[in-house]
mmCIF file of C-alpha atoms in Angstrom:
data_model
loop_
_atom_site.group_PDB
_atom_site.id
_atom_site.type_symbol
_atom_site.label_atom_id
_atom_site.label_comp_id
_atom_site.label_asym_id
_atom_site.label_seq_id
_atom_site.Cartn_x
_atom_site.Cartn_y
_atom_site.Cartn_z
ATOM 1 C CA UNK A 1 -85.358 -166.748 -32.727
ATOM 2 C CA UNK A 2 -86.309 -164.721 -29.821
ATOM 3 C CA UNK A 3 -89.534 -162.415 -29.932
ATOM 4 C CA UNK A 4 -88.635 -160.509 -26.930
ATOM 5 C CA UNK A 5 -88.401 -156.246 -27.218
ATOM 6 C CA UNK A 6 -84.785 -155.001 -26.998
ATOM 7 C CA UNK A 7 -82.893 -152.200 -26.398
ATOM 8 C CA UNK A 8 -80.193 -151.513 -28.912
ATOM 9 C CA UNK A 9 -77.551 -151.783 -25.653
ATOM 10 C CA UNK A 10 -79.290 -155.206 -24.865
ATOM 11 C CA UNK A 11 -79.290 -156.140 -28.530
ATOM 12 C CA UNK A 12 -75.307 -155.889 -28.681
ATOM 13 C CA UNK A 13 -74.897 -157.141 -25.585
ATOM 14 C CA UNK A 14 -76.743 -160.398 -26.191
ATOM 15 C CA UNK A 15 -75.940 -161.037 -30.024
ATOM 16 C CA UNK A 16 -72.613 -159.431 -29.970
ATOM 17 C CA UNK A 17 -69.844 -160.113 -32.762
ATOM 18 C CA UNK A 18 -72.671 -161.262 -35.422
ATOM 19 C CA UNK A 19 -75.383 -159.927 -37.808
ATOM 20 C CA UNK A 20 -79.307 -159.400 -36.516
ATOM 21 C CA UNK A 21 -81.774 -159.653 -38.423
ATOM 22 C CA UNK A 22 -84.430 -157.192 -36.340
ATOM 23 C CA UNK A 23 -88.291 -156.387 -37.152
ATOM 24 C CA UNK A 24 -90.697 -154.244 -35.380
ATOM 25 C CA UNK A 25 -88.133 -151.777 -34.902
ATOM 26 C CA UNK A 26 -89.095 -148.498 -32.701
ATOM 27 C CA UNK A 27 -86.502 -145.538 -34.038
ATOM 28 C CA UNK A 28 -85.157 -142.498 -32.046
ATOM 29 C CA UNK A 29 -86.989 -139.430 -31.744
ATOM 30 C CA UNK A 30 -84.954 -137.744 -33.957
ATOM 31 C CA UNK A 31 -82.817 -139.941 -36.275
ATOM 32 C CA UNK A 32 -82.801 -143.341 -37.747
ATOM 33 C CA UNK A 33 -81.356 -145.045 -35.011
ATOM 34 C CA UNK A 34 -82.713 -148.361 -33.856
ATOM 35 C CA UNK A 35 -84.385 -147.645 -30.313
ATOM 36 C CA UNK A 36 -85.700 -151.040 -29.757
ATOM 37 C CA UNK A 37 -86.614 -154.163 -32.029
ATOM 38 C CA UNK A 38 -86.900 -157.703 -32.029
ATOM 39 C CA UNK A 39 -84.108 -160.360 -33.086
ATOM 40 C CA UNK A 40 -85.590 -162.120 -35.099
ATOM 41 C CA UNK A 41 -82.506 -163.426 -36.241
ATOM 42 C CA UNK A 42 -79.060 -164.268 -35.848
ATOM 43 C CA UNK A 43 -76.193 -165.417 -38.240
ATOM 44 C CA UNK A 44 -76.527 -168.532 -36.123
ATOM 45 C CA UNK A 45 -80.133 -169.228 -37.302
ATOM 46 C CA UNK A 46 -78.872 -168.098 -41.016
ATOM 47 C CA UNK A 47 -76.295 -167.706 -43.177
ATOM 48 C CA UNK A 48 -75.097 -164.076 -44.040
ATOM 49 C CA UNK A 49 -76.591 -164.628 -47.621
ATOM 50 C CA UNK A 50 -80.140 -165.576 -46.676
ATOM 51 C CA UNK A 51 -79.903 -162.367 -43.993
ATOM 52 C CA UNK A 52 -79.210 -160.446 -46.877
ATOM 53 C CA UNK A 53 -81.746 -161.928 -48.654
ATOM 54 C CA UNK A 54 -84.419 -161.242 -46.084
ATOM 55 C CA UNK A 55 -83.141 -158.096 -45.620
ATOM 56 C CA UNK A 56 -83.253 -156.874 -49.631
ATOM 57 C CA UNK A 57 -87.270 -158.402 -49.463
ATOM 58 C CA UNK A 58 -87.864 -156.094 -46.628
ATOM 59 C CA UNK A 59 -88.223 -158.805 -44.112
ATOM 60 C CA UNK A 60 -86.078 -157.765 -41.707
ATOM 61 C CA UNK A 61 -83.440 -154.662 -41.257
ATOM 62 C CA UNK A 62 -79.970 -156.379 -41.217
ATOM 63 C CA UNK A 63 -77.324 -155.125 -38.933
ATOM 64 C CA UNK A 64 -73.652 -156.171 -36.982
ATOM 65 C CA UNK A 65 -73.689 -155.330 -33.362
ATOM 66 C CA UNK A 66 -70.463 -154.449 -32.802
ATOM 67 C CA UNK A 67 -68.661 -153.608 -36.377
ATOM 68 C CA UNK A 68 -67.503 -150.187 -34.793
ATOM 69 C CA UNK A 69 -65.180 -152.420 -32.195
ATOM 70 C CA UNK A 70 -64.747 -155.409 -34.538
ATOM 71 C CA UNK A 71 -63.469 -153.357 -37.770
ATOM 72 C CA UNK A 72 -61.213 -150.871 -35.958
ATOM 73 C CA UNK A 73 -58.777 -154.053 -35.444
ATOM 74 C CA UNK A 74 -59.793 -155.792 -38.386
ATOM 75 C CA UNK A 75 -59.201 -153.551 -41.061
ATOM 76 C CA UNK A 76 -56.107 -152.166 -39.052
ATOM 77 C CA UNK A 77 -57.483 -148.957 -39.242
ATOM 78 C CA UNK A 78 -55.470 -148.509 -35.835
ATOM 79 C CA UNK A 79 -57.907 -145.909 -34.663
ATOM 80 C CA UNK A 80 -57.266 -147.486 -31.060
ATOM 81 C CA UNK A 81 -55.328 -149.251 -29.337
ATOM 82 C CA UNK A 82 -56.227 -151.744 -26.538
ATOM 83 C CA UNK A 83 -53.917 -151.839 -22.971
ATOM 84 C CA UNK A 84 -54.174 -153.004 -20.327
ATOM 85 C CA UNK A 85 -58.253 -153.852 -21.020
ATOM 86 C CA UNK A 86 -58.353 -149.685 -21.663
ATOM 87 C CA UNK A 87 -58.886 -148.542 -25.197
ATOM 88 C CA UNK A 88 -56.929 -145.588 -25.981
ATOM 89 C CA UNK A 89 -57.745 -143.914 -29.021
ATOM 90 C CA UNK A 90 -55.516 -142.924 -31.583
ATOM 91 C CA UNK B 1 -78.399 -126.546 -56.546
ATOM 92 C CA UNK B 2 -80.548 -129.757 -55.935
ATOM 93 C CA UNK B 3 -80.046 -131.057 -52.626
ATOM 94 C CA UNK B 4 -81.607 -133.965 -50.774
ATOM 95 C CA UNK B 5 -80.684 -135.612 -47.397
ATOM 96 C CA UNK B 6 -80.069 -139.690 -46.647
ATOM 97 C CA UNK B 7 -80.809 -140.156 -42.413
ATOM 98 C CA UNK B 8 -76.752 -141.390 -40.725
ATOM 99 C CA UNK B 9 -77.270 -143.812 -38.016
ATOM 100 C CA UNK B 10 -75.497 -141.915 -35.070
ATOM 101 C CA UNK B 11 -74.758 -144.600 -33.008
ATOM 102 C CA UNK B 12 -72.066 -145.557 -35.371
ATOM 103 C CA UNK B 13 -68.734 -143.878 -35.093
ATOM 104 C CA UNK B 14 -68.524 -143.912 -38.318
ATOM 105 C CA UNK B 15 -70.764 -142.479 -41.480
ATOM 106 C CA UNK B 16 -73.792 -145.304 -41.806
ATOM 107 C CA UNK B 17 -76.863 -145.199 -43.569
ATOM 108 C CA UNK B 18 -79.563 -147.890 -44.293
ATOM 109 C CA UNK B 19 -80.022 -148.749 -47.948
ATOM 110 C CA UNK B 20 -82.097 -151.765 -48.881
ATOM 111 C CA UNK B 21 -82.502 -152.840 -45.142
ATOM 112 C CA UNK B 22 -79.139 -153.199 -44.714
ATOM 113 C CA UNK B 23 -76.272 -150.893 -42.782
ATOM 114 C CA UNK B 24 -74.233 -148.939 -45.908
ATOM 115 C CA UNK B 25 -70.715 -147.529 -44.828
ATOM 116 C CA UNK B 26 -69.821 -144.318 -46.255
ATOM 117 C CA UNK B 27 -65.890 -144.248 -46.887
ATOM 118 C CA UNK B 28 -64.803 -140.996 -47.993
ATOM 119 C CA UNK B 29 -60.865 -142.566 -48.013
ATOM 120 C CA UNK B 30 -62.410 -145.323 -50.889
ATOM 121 C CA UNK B 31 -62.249 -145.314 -54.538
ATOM 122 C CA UNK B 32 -64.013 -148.366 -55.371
ATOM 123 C CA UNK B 33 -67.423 -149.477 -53.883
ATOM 124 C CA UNK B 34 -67.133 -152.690 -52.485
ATOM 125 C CA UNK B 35 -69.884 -154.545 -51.544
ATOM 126 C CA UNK B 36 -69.861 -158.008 -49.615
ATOM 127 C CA UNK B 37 -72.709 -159.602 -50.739
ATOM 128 C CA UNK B 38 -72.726 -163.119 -52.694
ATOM 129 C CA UNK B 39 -73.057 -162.720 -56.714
ATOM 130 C CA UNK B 40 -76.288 -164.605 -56.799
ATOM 131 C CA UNK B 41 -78.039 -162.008 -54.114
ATOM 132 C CA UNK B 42 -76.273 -159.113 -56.398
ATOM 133 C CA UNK B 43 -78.244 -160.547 -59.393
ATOM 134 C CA UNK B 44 -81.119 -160.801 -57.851
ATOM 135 C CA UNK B 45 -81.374 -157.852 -56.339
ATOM 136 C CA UNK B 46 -79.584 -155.735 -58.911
ATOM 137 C CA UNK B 47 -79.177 -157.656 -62.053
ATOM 138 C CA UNK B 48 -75.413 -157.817 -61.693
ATOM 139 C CA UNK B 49 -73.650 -159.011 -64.129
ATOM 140 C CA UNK B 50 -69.246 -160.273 -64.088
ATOM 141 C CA UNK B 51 -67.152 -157.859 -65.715
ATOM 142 C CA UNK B 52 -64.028 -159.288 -64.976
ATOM 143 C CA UNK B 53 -62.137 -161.674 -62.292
ATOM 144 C CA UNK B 54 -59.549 -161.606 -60.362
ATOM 145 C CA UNK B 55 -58.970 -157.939 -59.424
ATOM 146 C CA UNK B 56 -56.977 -156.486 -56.909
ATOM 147 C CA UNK B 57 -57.898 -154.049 -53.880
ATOM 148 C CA UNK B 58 -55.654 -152.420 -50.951
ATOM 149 C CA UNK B 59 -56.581 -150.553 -47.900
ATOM 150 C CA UNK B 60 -58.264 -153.226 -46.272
ATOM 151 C CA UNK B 61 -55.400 -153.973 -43.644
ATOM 152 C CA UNK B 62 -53.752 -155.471 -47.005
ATOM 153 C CA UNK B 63 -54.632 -156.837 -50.343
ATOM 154 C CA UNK B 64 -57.651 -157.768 -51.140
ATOM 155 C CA UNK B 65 -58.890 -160.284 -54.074
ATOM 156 C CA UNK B 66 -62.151 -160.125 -55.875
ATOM 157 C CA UNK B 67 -64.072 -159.573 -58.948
ATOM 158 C CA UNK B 68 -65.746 -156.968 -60.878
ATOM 159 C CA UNK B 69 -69.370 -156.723 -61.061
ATOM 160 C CA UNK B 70 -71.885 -154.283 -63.161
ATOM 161 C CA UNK B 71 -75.031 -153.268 -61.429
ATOM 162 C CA UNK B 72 -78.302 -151.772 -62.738
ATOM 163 C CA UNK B 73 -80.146 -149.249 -60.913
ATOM 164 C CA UNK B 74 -78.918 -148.767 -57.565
ATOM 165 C CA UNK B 75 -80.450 -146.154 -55.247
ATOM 166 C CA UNK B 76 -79.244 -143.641 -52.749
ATOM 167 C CA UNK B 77 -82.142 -141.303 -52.061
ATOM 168 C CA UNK B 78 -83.141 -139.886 -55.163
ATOM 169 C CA UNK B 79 -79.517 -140.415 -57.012
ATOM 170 C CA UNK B 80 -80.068 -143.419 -59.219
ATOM 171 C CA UNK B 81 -77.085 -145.229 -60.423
ATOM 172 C CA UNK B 82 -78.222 -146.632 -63.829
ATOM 173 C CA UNK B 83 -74.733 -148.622 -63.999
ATOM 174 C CA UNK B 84 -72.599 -149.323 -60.680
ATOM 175 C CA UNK B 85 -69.968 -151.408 -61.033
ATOM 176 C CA UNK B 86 -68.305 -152.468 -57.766
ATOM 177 C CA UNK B 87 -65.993 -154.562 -56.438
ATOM 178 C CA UNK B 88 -66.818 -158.142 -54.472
ATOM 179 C CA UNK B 89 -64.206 -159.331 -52.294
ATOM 180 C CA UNK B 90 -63.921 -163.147 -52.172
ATOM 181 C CA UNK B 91 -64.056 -162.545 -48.346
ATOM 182 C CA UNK B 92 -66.184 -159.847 -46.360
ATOM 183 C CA UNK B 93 -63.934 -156.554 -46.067
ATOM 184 C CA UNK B 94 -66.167 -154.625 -43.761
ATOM 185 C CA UNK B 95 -69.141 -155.552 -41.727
ATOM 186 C CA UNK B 96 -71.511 -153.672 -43.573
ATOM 187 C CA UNK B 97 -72.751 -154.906 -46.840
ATOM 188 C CA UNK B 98 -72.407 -152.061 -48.933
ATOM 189 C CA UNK B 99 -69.010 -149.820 -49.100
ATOM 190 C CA UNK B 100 -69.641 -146.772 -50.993
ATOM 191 C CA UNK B 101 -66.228 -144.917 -52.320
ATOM 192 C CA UNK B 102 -65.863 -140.621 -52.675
ATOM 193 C CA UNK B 103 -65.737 -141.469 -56.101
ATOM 194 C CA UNK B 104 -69.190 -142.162 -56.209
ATOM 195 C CA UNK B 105 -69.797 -138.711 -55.211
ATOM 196 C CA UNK B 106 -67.774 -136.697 -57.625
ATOM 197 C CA UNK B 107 -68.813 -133.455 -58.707
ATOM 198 C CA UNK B 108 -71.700 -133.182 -56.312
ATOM 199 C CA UNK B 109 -71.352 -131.550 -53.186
ATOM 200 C CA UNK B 110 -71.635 -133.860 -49.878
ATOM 201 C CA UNK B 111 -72.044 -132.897 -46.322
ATOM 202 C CA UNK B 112 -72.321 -134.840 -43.050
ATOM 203 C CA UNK B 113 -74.101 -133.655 -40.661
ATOM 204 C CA UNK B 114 -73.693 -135.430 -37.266
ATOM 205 C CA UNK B 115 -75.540 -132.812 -35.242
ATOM 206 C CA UNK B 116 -78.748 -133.592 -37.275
ATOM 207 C CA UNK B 117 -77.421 -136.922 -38.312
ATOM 208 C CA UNK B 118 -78.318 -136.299 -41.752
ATOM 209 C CA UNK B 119 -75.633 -137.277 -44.773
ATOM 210 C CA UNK B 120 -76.595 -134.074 -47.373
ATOM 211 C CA UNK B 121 -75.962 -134.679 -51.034
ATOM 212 C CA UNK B 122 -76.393 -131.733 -53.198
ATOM 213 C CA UNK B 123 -76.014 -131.902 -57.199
ATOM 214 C CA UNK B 124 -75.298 -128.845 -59.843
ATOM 215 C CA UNK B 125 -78.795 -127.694 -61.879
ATOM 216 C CA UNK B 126 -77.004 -129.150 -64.673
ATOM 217 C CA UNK B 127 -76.602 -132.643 -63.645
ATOM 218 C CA UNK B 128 -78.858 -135.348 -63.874
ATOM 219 C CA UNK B 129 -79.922 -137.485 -60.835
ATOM 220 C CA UNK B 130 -78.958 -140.549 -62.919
ATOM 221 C CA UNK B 131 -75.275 -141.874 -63.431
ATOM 222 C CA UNK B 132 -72.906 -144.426 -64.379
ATOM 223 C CA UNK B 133 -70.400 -145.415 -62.396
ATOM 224 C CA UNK B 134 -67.602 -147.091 -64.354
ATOM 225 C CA UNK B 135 -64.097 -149.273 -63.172
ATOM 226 C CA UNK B 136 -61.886 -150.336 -65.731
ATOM 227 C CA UNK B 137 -58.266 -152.379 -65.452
ATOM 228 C CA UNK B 138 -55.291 -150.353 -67.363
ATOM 229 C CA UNK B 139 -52.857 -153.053 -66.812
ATOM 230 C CA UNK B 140 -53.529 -154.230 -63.532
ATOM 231 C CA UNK B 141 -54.087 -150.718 -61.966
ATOM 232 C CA UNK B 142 -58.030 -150.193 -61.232
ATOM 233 C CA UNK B 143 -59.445 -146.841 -62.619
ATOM 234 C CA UNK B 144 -62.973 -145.221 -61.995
ATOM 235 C CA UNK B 145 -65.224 -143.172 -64.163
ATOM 236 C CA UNK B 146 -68.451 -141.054 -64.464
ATOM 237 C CA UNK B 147 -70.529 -140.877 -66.873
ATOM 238 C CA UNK B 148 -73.877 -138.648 -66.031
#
């Protein structure tokens, strides 16, 4: 539990490859996107069903980091391909 | 034409809105909604209720094992599924909780727009904001339906 302001950048880059549980969150100007917020949690303080718990009660707003990079190979969508360290897109 | 508009979340690639405080993945290649969420949260928070085991999904890098669920009352803006049923993998298939399928959508009219970052639903005079959303096994083969 951290109660520390983030950027959404420094969100993913310091809770990357897991679920957030975030409060307090500051939105974009103009769209829903999360401009800052606090972690208040991570899938290593709770399990995925008492996130989504939390999250259904309104406690927090539940979220992956990185599912854009993480599903792209996991559901073999293929949409890029790694080499080299580069990600080429298909 | 009634229209109304759900806010995307641009910084995903892909089309993402928040429903219920949690990230909701629009798949426009999907025929069954899929959502990877335990069945006791789905009761809770839904009143779900088993409609059968043991189905079968692909698309999801492979084949995917799960069962059947019936849902009451789930929202997206001001369309109100009365009945949803869905499908819950036995594992997670995507990294965002809810998994809504094209099928969902049929006979309305549905728009993305990712300059405004807005996903724009509109529905004929003539049909209701309320709607069942049906899945039914023909011998092993998964089927959808509508009912408004």
């Amino acid at each position: 539990m951290n109660n520390k302001r983030l950027s959404l950048q420094e969100i993913k880059e310091k809770y990357p490859h897991q679920y957030v549980g975030l409060i307090d969150i500051e939105h974009e100007k103009n769209n829903s996107d999360v401009k800052t917020a606090i972690v208040l949690y991570s899938d290593k303080d709770k399990s995925y069903d008492e996130l989504t718990k939390l999250a259904f009660e309104g406690k927090i707003m539940l979220m992956y980091t990185t599912s854009d990079e993480d599903e792209l190979f996991f559901n073999g969508y293929q949409e890029y391909f790694e080499v080299n360290g580069e990600r080429i897109f298909g | 034409m009634k229209e109304f508009s759900v806010d995307l979340i641009p910084s995903f690639q892909r089309p993402v809105i928040k429903l219920y405080e949690m990230t909701t993945l629009i798949d426009t290649g999907a025929v069954i909604p899929t959502f990877s969420l335990s069945p006791e949260i789905l009761k809770s928070m839904f009143n779900a209720k088993l409609i059968f085991k043991n189905a079968q999904i692909g698309g999801f890098g492979g084949n995917c094992l799960g069962d059947i669920y019936s849902l009451e009352n789930f929202k997206i803006g001001e369309l109100n599924f009365d009945i949803l049923e869905v499908f819950v993998p036995q594992n997670s298939v995507t990294k965002h909780p809810f998994l809504l399928s094209a099928t969902m959508f049929s006979g309305m009219d549905y728009d993305f727009d990712t300059i405004n970052s807005k996903f724009i639903i509109s529905i004929p005079d003539e049909m209701s904001f309320h709607r069942e959303f049906h899945i039914q096994d023909l011998k092993g083969k998964l089927y959808t339906q509508i009912v408004n």
